[in-house]
XYZ file of N, CA and C in Angstrom:
570
model
N 17.629 -15.946 -17.318
C 16.879 -16.195 -15.772
C 15.776 -16.568 -16.087
N 14.548 -17.366 -15.665
C 13.178 -16.096 -15.160
C 13.328 -15.490 -14.088
N 12.399 -14.401 -14.387
C 12.218 -13.694 -13.278
C 11.499 -14.607 -11.589
N 12.290 -14.155 -10.220
C 11.422 -15.331 -9.054
C 10.150 -13.556 -8.546
N 9.332 -14.208 -8.209
C 8.865 -13.783 -7.299
C 8.653 -14.693 -5.923
N 8.997 -13.789 -4.923
C 9.446 -14.421 -3.736
C 7.220 -14.386 -3.316
N 7.131 -14.891 -2.877
C 5.532 -15.037 -1.882
C 5.608 -14.576 -0.551
N 5.380 -14.322 0.443
C 5.323 -14.459 2.159
C 3.960 -14.164 2.541
N 4.102 -15.634 3.315
C 2.357 -15.882 3.727
C 2.092 -15.690 5.377
N 2.358 -15.282 6.293
C 1.515 -14.883 7.790
C 1.154 -15.688 8.218
N 1.246 -16.804 8.454
C 0.318 -18.392 8.818
C -0.075 -18.237 10.555
N -1.573 -17.988 10.417
C -2.241 -17.779 11.901
C -3.412 -18.591 11.915
N -2.184 -19.968 12.817
C -3.984 -21.040 13.100
C -4.270 -21.187 10.939
N -3.188 -21.828 10.743
C -3.755 -22.237 9.206
C -3.448 -23.120 9.039
N -3.532 -24.388 9.646
C -3.536 -25.823 9.118
C -4.297 -26.238 7.925
N -5.808 -25.660 8.347
C -6.560 -26.024 7.652
C -7.181 -25.549 5.901
N -6.078 -24.267 5.901
C -5.840 -23.357 4.537
C -4.447 -23.190 3.609
N -3.543 -23.975 4.447
C -2.078 -23.388 3.746
C -1.909 -24.552 2.827
N -2.376 -25.039 3.376
C -2.032 -26.027 1.573
C -2.434 -26.144 1.004
N -3.775 -25.534 0.641
C -4.894 -25.169 -0.836
C -4.050 -24.104 -1.113
N -3.625 -23.234 -0.511
C -3.153 -21.822 -1.009
C -1.652 -21.844 -1.828
N -1.058 -22.323 -0.993
C 0.727 -23.478 -1.690
C 0.114 -23.650 -2.995
N -0.999 -25.015 -2.894
C -1.159 -25.382 -4.085
C -1.177 -25.120 -5.134
N -2.309 -23.317 -4.522
C -3.225 -22.683 -5.991
C -1.751 -21.802 -6.490
N -0.779 -21.582 -5.782
C 0.736 -21.090 -6.000
C 1.064 -21.842 -7.290
N 1.181 -22.783 -6.953
C 2.015 -24.072 -6.779
C 1.941 -23.201 -8.672
N 0.047 -23.592 -8.397
C -0.242 -24.233 -10.193
C -0.160 -23.236 -10.835
N -0.240 -21.848 -10.724
C -0.012 -20.661 -11.909
C 1.053 -20.444 -11.832
N 2.026 -20.754 -11.369
C 3.534 -20.434 -11.655
C 3.929 -22.411 -13.156
N 3.250 -23.874 -13.081
C 3.492 -24.252 -13.433
C 2.504 -23.576 -15.211
N 1.807 -22.449 -14.452
C 1.659 -22.321 -16.048
C 2.531 -20.466 -16.195
N 3.635 -20.252 -16.470
C 3.677 -19.120 -15.763
C 4.743 -20.184 -16.021
N 5.435 -20.139 -17.967
C 7.527 -20.251 -17.315
C 8.482 -19.796 -17.599
N 7.958 -18.287 -17.609
C 8.696 -17.320 -17.944
C 8.690 -16.069 -16.178
N 9.019 -17.301 -14.862
C 8.454 -16.810 -13.659
C 8.714 -18.199 -12.958
N 9.483 -18.380 -11.377
C 9.372 -19.169 -10.879
C 9.354 -18.610 -9.345
N 8.782 -19.347 -8.620
C 8.292 -18.838 -6.894
C 9.175 -18.641 -5.219
N 9.549 -17.689 -5.125
C 9.904 -18.601 -3.510
C 8.595 -18.656 -2.930
N 8.494 -19.467 -2.107
C 7.719 -18.766 -1.143
C 7.680 -19.257 0.297
N 7.714 -18.287 1.833
C 8.457 -17.791 2.716
C 6.492 -18.210 3.426
N 6.203 -19.137 3.823
C 5.924 -19.649 5.185
C 6.142 -19.045 6.255
N 5.611 -18.195 7.160
C 5.975 -16.763 8.711
C 4.748 -17.454 9.463
N 5.443 -18.670 10.971
C 4.066 -19.417 11.026
C 3.829 -18.740 12.424
N 2.825 -17.974 13.021
C 2.734 -16.674 14.272
C 1.808 -17.104 14.898
N 1.330 -18.399 14.825
C 1.470 -19.070 16.534
C 1.975 -20.529 16.140
N 2.769 -20.788 17.068
C 3.291 -21.890 17.129
C 2.535 -22.738 18.043
N 1.667 -22.534 18.143
C 0.460 -23.585 19.590
C 0.115 -24.539 19.293
N 0.051 -24.477 17.841
C -1.543 -25.623 17.054
C -0.103 -26.149 16.318
N -0.536 -27.270 15.031
C 0.233 -27.669 14.102
C 0.529 -27.054 12.910
N 0.210 -26.189 13.121
C 0.798 -25.370 11.431
C 1.768 -25.628 11.195
N 2.859 -25.855 11.665
C 4.159 -25.499 11.210
C 4.213 -27.186 11.404
N 4.367 -27.608 12.222
C 4.202 -29.171 10.935
C 3.835 -30.020 9.429
N 2.236 -29.195 9.434
C 2.853 -28.554 7.908
C 3.325 -27.733 6.947
N 3.687 -27.063 7.458
C 4.850 -25.368 7.041
C 6.020 -27.154 5.918
N 6.841 -26.924 7.982
C 7.972 -28.502 7.386
C 7.364 -29.293 6.345
N 6.362 -29.855 6.402
C 5.716 -30.998 4.540
C 6.130 -30.151 3.448
N 6.000 -29.025 3.751
C 5.850 -28.341 2.336
C 6.776 -28.016 2.322
N 7.925 -27.633 3.233
C 9.047 -27.619 2.686
C 10.438 -28.717 2.740
N 9.504 -29.958 2.609
C 10.266 -30.973 2.496
C 10.198 -31.454 0.984
N 8.654 -31.168 0.649
C 8.219 -32.104 -0.443
C 8.324 -31.019 -1.246
N 8.894 -29.612 -1.247
C 9.368 -28.151 -2.230
C 10.321 -27.548 -1.385
N 11.810 -27.251 -2.193
C 12.516 -26.914 -1.739
C 12.659 -25.341 -1.872
N 11.687 -25.108 -2.847
C 11.449 -22.915 -3.181
C 9.783 -22.300 -1.994
N 10.279 -23.231 -1.072
C 9.273 -23.421 -0.043
C 10.159 -22.689 1.738
N 10.026 -21.805 1.790
C 11.528 -21.518 3.445
C 10.372 -21.487 4.081
N 10.251 -22.793 5.300
C 9.588 -21.329 7.033
C 10.180 -20.701 7.962
N 9.267 -20.024 8.976
C 9.929 -20.156 9.299
C 8.800 -19.732 10.788
N 9.442 -20.378 11.911
C 8.607 -20.451 13.043
C 9.085 -19.262 14.139
N 7.591 -18.845 15.165
C 7.691 -17.852 15.490
C 7.475 -18.110 17.057
N 8.325 -17.773 17.710
C 8.898 -18.514 19.163
C 7.517 -18.244 19.823
N 5.956 -17.354 20.090
C 4.978 -16.964 19.924
C 3.637 -16.049 18.833
N 3.640 -16.276 19.345
C 2.104 -15.203 18.698
C 2.343 -13.398 18.466
N 3.210 -13.097 17.280
C 3.892 -11.410 17.344
C 2.832 -10.265 16.003
N 2.318 -11.063 15.467
C 1.245 -10.263 14.339
C 1.625 -9.760 13.202
N 0.288 -9.813 12.562
C 0.478 -9.926 11.408
C 1.475 -8.884 10.229
N 2.076 -7.946 10.837
C 3.137 -7.351 11.067
C 4.423 -7.876 10.850
N 4.842 -8.037 12.287
C 5.889 -8.516 13.220
C 6.415 -9.869 12.010
N 5.321 -10.488 11.086
C 5.693 -12.002 11.074
C 5.997 -11.547 9.895
N 5.321 -10.247 8.998
C 5.638 -10.196 7.701
C 6.998 -9.544 7.633
N 7.443 -8.975 8.437
C 8.890 -8.314 8.822
C 9.948 -9.526 8.858
N 9.684 -10.528 9.649
C 10.055 -11.792 9.565
C 10.571 -12.744 8.334
N 9.909 -12.228 7.479
C 9.856 -12.698 6.379
C 11.192 -12.620 5.414
N 11.311 -11.016 5.130
C 12.302 -9.993 4.352
C 13.468 -10.630 4.250
N 14.122 -11.561 5.160
C 15.670 -11.865 5.280
C 15.815 -13.256 4.804
N 14.498 -14.168 4.302
C 14.690 -14.965 3.273
C 14.670 -14.385 1.897
N 13.923 -13.122 2.002
C 14.124 -12.946 0.552
C 15.075 -13.065 -0.139
N 14.740 -14.015 -1.770
C 15.649 -14.623 -2.915
C 14.861 -13.667 -3.868
N 13.770 -12.943 -4.073
C 13.065 -13.247 -5.492
C 13.023 -11.951 -5.946
N 13.660 -11.856 -7.658
C 13.302 -10.356 -7.947
C 12.344 -9.124 -7.097
N 10.785 -9.384 -6.906
C 9.920 -8.699 -6.186
C 8.772 -10.045 -5.104
N 9.154 -9.479 -4.262
C 8.156 -9.663 -2.837
C 7.069 -9.569 -3.169
N 5.486 -10.767 -2.905
C 4.706 -10.846 -3.013
C 3.834 -11.019 -0.990
N 3.013 -10.086 -0.934
C 2.483 -10.453 0.493
C 1.026 -10.888 0.121
N 0.536 -11.805 0.456
C -0.412 -12.299 0.964
C -0.948 -12.919 2.072
N -2.087 -12.888 2.047
C -2.884 -14.056 3.339
C -3.417 -15.067 3.958
N -3.056 -16.170 4.731
C -2.925 -17.265 4.184
C -4.587 -17.887 4.377
N -5.333 -17.008 4.332
C -6.976 -17.934 4.404
C -7.995 -18.012 2.887
N -6.602 -18.331 1.558
C -7.843 -18.710 0.277
C -8.326 -17.556 -0.080
N -7.879 -16.347 0.736
C -9.474 -14.981 0.569
C -8.495 -14.097 -0.801
N -6.291 -13.853 -1.554
C -6.902 -13.691 -2.268
C -6.277 -14.178 -2.998
N -6.794 -13.915 -4.009
C -5.965 -15.393 -5.474
C -5.057 -15.410 -5.772
N -4.472 -16.716 -6.006
C -3.168 -16.358 -6.451
C -2.414 -16.175 -8.156
N -4.276 -15.957 -9.139
C -3.504 -15.660 -10.223
C -3.051 -14.150 -10.308
N -3.512 -13.274 -9.002
C -3.107 -12.019 -8.985
C -1.670 -11.772 -8.478
N -0.542 -12.527 -8.376
C 0.218 -12.326 -8.117
C 1.232 -11.657 -8.844
N 1.346 -12.699 -10.181
C 2.022 -12.468 -11.589
C 1.462 -10.581 -12.023
N 1.217 -10.427 -12.879
C 0.053 -9.404 -12.512
C 1.018 -7.889 -12.073
N 0.650 -8.506 -9.349
C 1.085 -7.705 -9.069
C 3.201 -7.120 -9.288
N 3.563 -8.200 -9.908
C 4.565 -8.167 -9.712
C 5.525 -7.578 -10.866
N 4.140 -8.010 -12.494
C 4.441 -6.765 -13.550
C 4.592 -5.612 -13.056
N 3.436 -5.193 -12.383
C 3.354 -3.550 -12.346
C 4.501 -2.924 -11.430
N 5.549 -3.735 -10.380
C 6.715 -3.494 -9.563
C 7.768 -3.444 -10.877
N 7.691 -4.031 -11.825
C 9.481 -4.233 -13.007
C 9.296 -3.088 -13.350
N 7.610 -2.439 -13.679
C 7.270 -1.554 -14.187
C 7.956 -0.257 -13.481
N 8.408 0.165 -12.607
C 8.966 0.657 -11.889
C 8.684 1.363 -10.945
N 7.271 0.490 -10.252
C 6.954 0.932 -8.901
C 7.577 0.491 -8.361
N 7.363 0.887 -6.657
C 7.880 0.060 -5.421
C 6.804 -0.876 -5.105
N 6.088 0.084 -4.694
C 4.320 -0.417 -4.267
C 3.966 -0.783 -5.418
N 2.764 -1.755 -4.758
C 1.358 -2.170 -5.927
C 1.018 -2.860 -4.794
N -1.235 -2.637 -4.105
C -1.862 -2.914 -4.127
C -2.583 -3.764 -4.782
N -3.221 -4.620 -4.435
C -4.077 -5.493 -5.617
C -5.599 -4.717 -4.509
N -6.867 -4.235 -5.816
C -7.599 -3.308 -5.582
C -8.415 -4.944 -5.489
N -9.824 -4.820 -4.530
C -11.010 -5.294 -5.146
C -12.425 -4.943 -4.984
N -13.293 -4.981 -5.977
C -14.378 -4.050 -5.799
C -15.361 -4.686 -3.995
N -15.070 -6.039 -4.367
C -15.753 -6.640 -3.490
C -14.900 -7.560 -2.183
N -15.537 -7.244 -1.716
C -14.740 -7.530 0.135
C -15.624 -8.551 0.227
N -14.667 -10.088 0.677
C -15.514 -10.713 1.430
C -16.068 -11.315 1.867
N -15.418 -10.083 3.658
C -15.087 -9.900 4.542
C -16.355 -9.711 5.112
N -16.303 -10.082 6.928
C -18.162 -9.332 7.248
C -18.327 -7.873 7.216
N -19.250 -6.904 7.404
C -19.442 -5.465 7.257
C -18.740 -5.457 8.803
N -18.756 -5.908 9.624
C -17.414 -5.622 10.718
C -16.191 -4.881 10.207
N -15.696 -6.270 9.822
C -14.524 -5.977 9.355
C -14.330 -4.811 8.406
N -15.158 -5.049 7.741
C -14.688 -3.817 6.373
C -14.834 -2.084 7.209
N -15.926 -2.131 8.401
C -16.103 -0.995 8.945
C -14.988 -0.709 9.441
N -13.909 -1.596 10.354
C -12.666 -1.949 10.976
C -11.577 -1.231 9.429
N -11.746 -2.055 8.736
C -10.994 -1.175 7.516
C -11.024 -0.150 7.331
N -12.437 0.529 7.642
C -11.920 1.837 7.007
C -11.830 2.858 7.919
N -12.016 2.698 9.030
C -11.784 2.907 10.224
C -10.139 3.732 10.155
N -9.267 2.504 10.306
C -8.125 2.455 10.677
C -7.658 2.901 9.011
N -7.602 2.818 8.450
C -7.513 3.517 6.619
C -8.207 5.419 6.856
N -8.872 5.433 7.670
C -9.253 6.677 7.990
C -7.972 7.898 8.972
N -7.699 6.253 9.860
C -6.964 7.090 11.032
C -6.112 7.255 10.189
N -5.121 6.444 9.331
C -3.829 6.140 8.454
C -3.559 7.270 7.582
N -5.031 8.349 7.343
C -5.035 8.972 6.851
C -4.818 10.502 7.043
N -5.615 10.312 8.479
C -5.265 11.513 9.491
C -3.699 12.172 9.937
N -2.905 10.305 10.466
C -1.539 10.955 11.104
C -0.430 10.931 9.979
N -0.727 10.699 8.278
C 0.011 11.035 7.298
C 0.800 9.771 6.923
N 0.654 8.834 8.032
C 1.222 7.421 7.128
C 0.368 6.780 5.782
N -0.522 7.383 4.991
C -1.548 6.749 4.069
C -1.706 7.591 3.150
N -1.669 8.039 1.618
C -1.742 9.656 1.197
C -3.487 8.642 0.286
N -4.290 10.193 0.409
C -5.775 9.958 0.596
C -6.294 8.889 -0.547
N -6.569 8.358 -0.561
C -6.958 7.726 -2.307
C -6.682 6.366 -2.348
N -5.613 5.660 -1.201
C -5.092 4.770 -1.307
C -5.411 3.966 -0.912
N -5.558 2.620 -1.554
C -6.033 1.213 -0.930
C -5.092 0.375 -0.347
N -5.084 0.748 0.480
C -3.796 -0.231 0.770
C -4.176 -2.015 1.417
N -3.318 -3.184 1.266
C -4.578 -3.999 0.970
C -3.731 -5.687 1.478
N -3.368 -6.093 2.742
C -2.399 -7.289 2.950
C -2.059 -7.864 1.448
N -2.764 -7.480 0.386
C -2.626 -8.548 -0.805
C -1.799 -7.765 -1.821
N -0.381 -7.321 -1.553
C 0.670 -6.548 -2.066
C 1.973 -6.945 -2.287
N 2.763 -6.028 -3.695
C 3.932 -5.608 -3.589
C 5.242 -5.062 -4.394
N 5.770 -5.338 -3.086
C 6.966 -4.658 -3.470
C 8.354 -5.089 -4.244
N 8.769 -3.451 -4.209
C 10.338 -3.976 -5.205
C 11.318 -5.248 -4.652
N 12.315 -4.861 -4.717
C 13.717 -5.334 -4.627
C 14.611 -4.276 -3.601
N 14.496 -3.680 -3.611
C 14.723 -2.016 -3.635
C 14.197 -1.967 -2.553
N 12.473 -2.083 -1.597
C 11.819 -1.607 -1.673
C 12.339 -2.597 0.152
N 12.419 -3.271 -0.524
C 12.719 -4.708 0.162
C 13.963 -4.879 1.386
N 14.724 -4.456 0.709
C 16.245 -4.058 0.982
C 16.236 -2.654 2.049
N 15.590 -1.559 1.998
C 15.231 -0.492 2.980
C 14.217 -1.009 3.918
N 13.294 -1.676 3.616
C 12.638 -2.547 4.474
C 13.286 -3.613 6.104
N 15.250 -3.920 5.526
C 15.479 -4.488 5.901
C 16.770 -3.197 6.837
N 16.149 -2.739 6.783
C 17.110 -1.290 7.318
C 15.983 -1.001 8.419
N 14.581 -1.546 8.153
C 13.737 -0.478 9.448
C 14.307 -0.798 10.800
N 14.472 -0.407 11.313
C 14.623 -0.731 13.397
C 13.816 -0.136 14.342
N 12.274 -0.410 14.749
C 11.459 0.409 15.500
C 11.434 -1.054 16.008
N 10.674 -0.539 17.642
C 10.559 -1.355 18.512
C 8.290 -1.367 18.155
N 8.214 -0.291 16.990
C 6.988 -0.338 16.820
C 6.579 -1.086 15.817
N 6.474 -1.979 15.061
C 6.204 -2.194 13.469
C 5.099 -1.538 13.066
N 5.187 -0.507 12.346
C 4.544 -0.091 10.952
C 4.249 -0.359 9.644
N 4.752 -1.222 9.591
C 5.093 -1.907 8.381
C 4.270 -1.066 6.656
N 3.342 -0.381 6.914
C 2.783 -0.220 5.423
C 3.215 1.535 5.698
N 3.067 1.884 6.522
C 3.181 3.085 6.984
C 4.510 3.391 6.588
N 5.495 2.600 6.275
C 7.113 3.207 6.328
C 7.312 2.473 4.784
N 7.156 1.333 4.255
C 6.086 1.497 2.741
C 6.089 2.372 2.080
N 4.944 2.952 2.198
C 4.456 4.135 1.819
C 5.212 5.040 1.587
N 5.943 5.805 3.584
C 7.021 6.880 3.736
C 8.476 6.167 2.053
N 8.336 5.368 2.322
C 9.250 4.769 1.368
C 8.597 5.391 0.286
N 8.132 4.677 -0.512
C 7.403 4.886 -1.521
C 7.565 6.389 -2.297
N 7.218 7.051 -1.128
C 6.620 8.695 -1.606
C 8.396 9.818 -1.736
N 9.452 8.843 -0.973
C 10.693 9.543 -1.379
C 11.411 8.957 -2.586
N 11.072 8.069 -3.110
C 11.786 6.741 -4.432
C 11.048 7.334 -6.002
């Protein structure tokens, strides 16, 4: 059987971008016969018409799952909401705005299949504003200081985790969503 890669995408006001992101993902898999996909679109802003487009995408492709949250819970909670729907051997998280290249999905999954529990994409240049890069830098330093991130690890929202890690995350029961810290703690123990 082909390896199945689940791709989870938190969607926030994504009506203008999510269609092209899904199209790009599907194109990558059309050219990769040894791999199959599942796309999980989690709508984290139910106050616009993004979920209507997600429903249309689900009708067009049975490999797409749509999840509609009742309010804006934030990206981490949207990522957590995707976990019960994952059927793949590997889970890849990516953003809804087209910033993450879909052709990076399979290389991330291959690295996980080499035996890693978590693999982060690394970008030499980011397309974000100076303010966004600065706040990301500060956030990374704070995570290093509080012990939820190892020094020198570049955490991005484009990453892959093993099936073992998916199952472990399904057992994460905390009122404080800190998925990256939890994954990094688990990865350090396996």
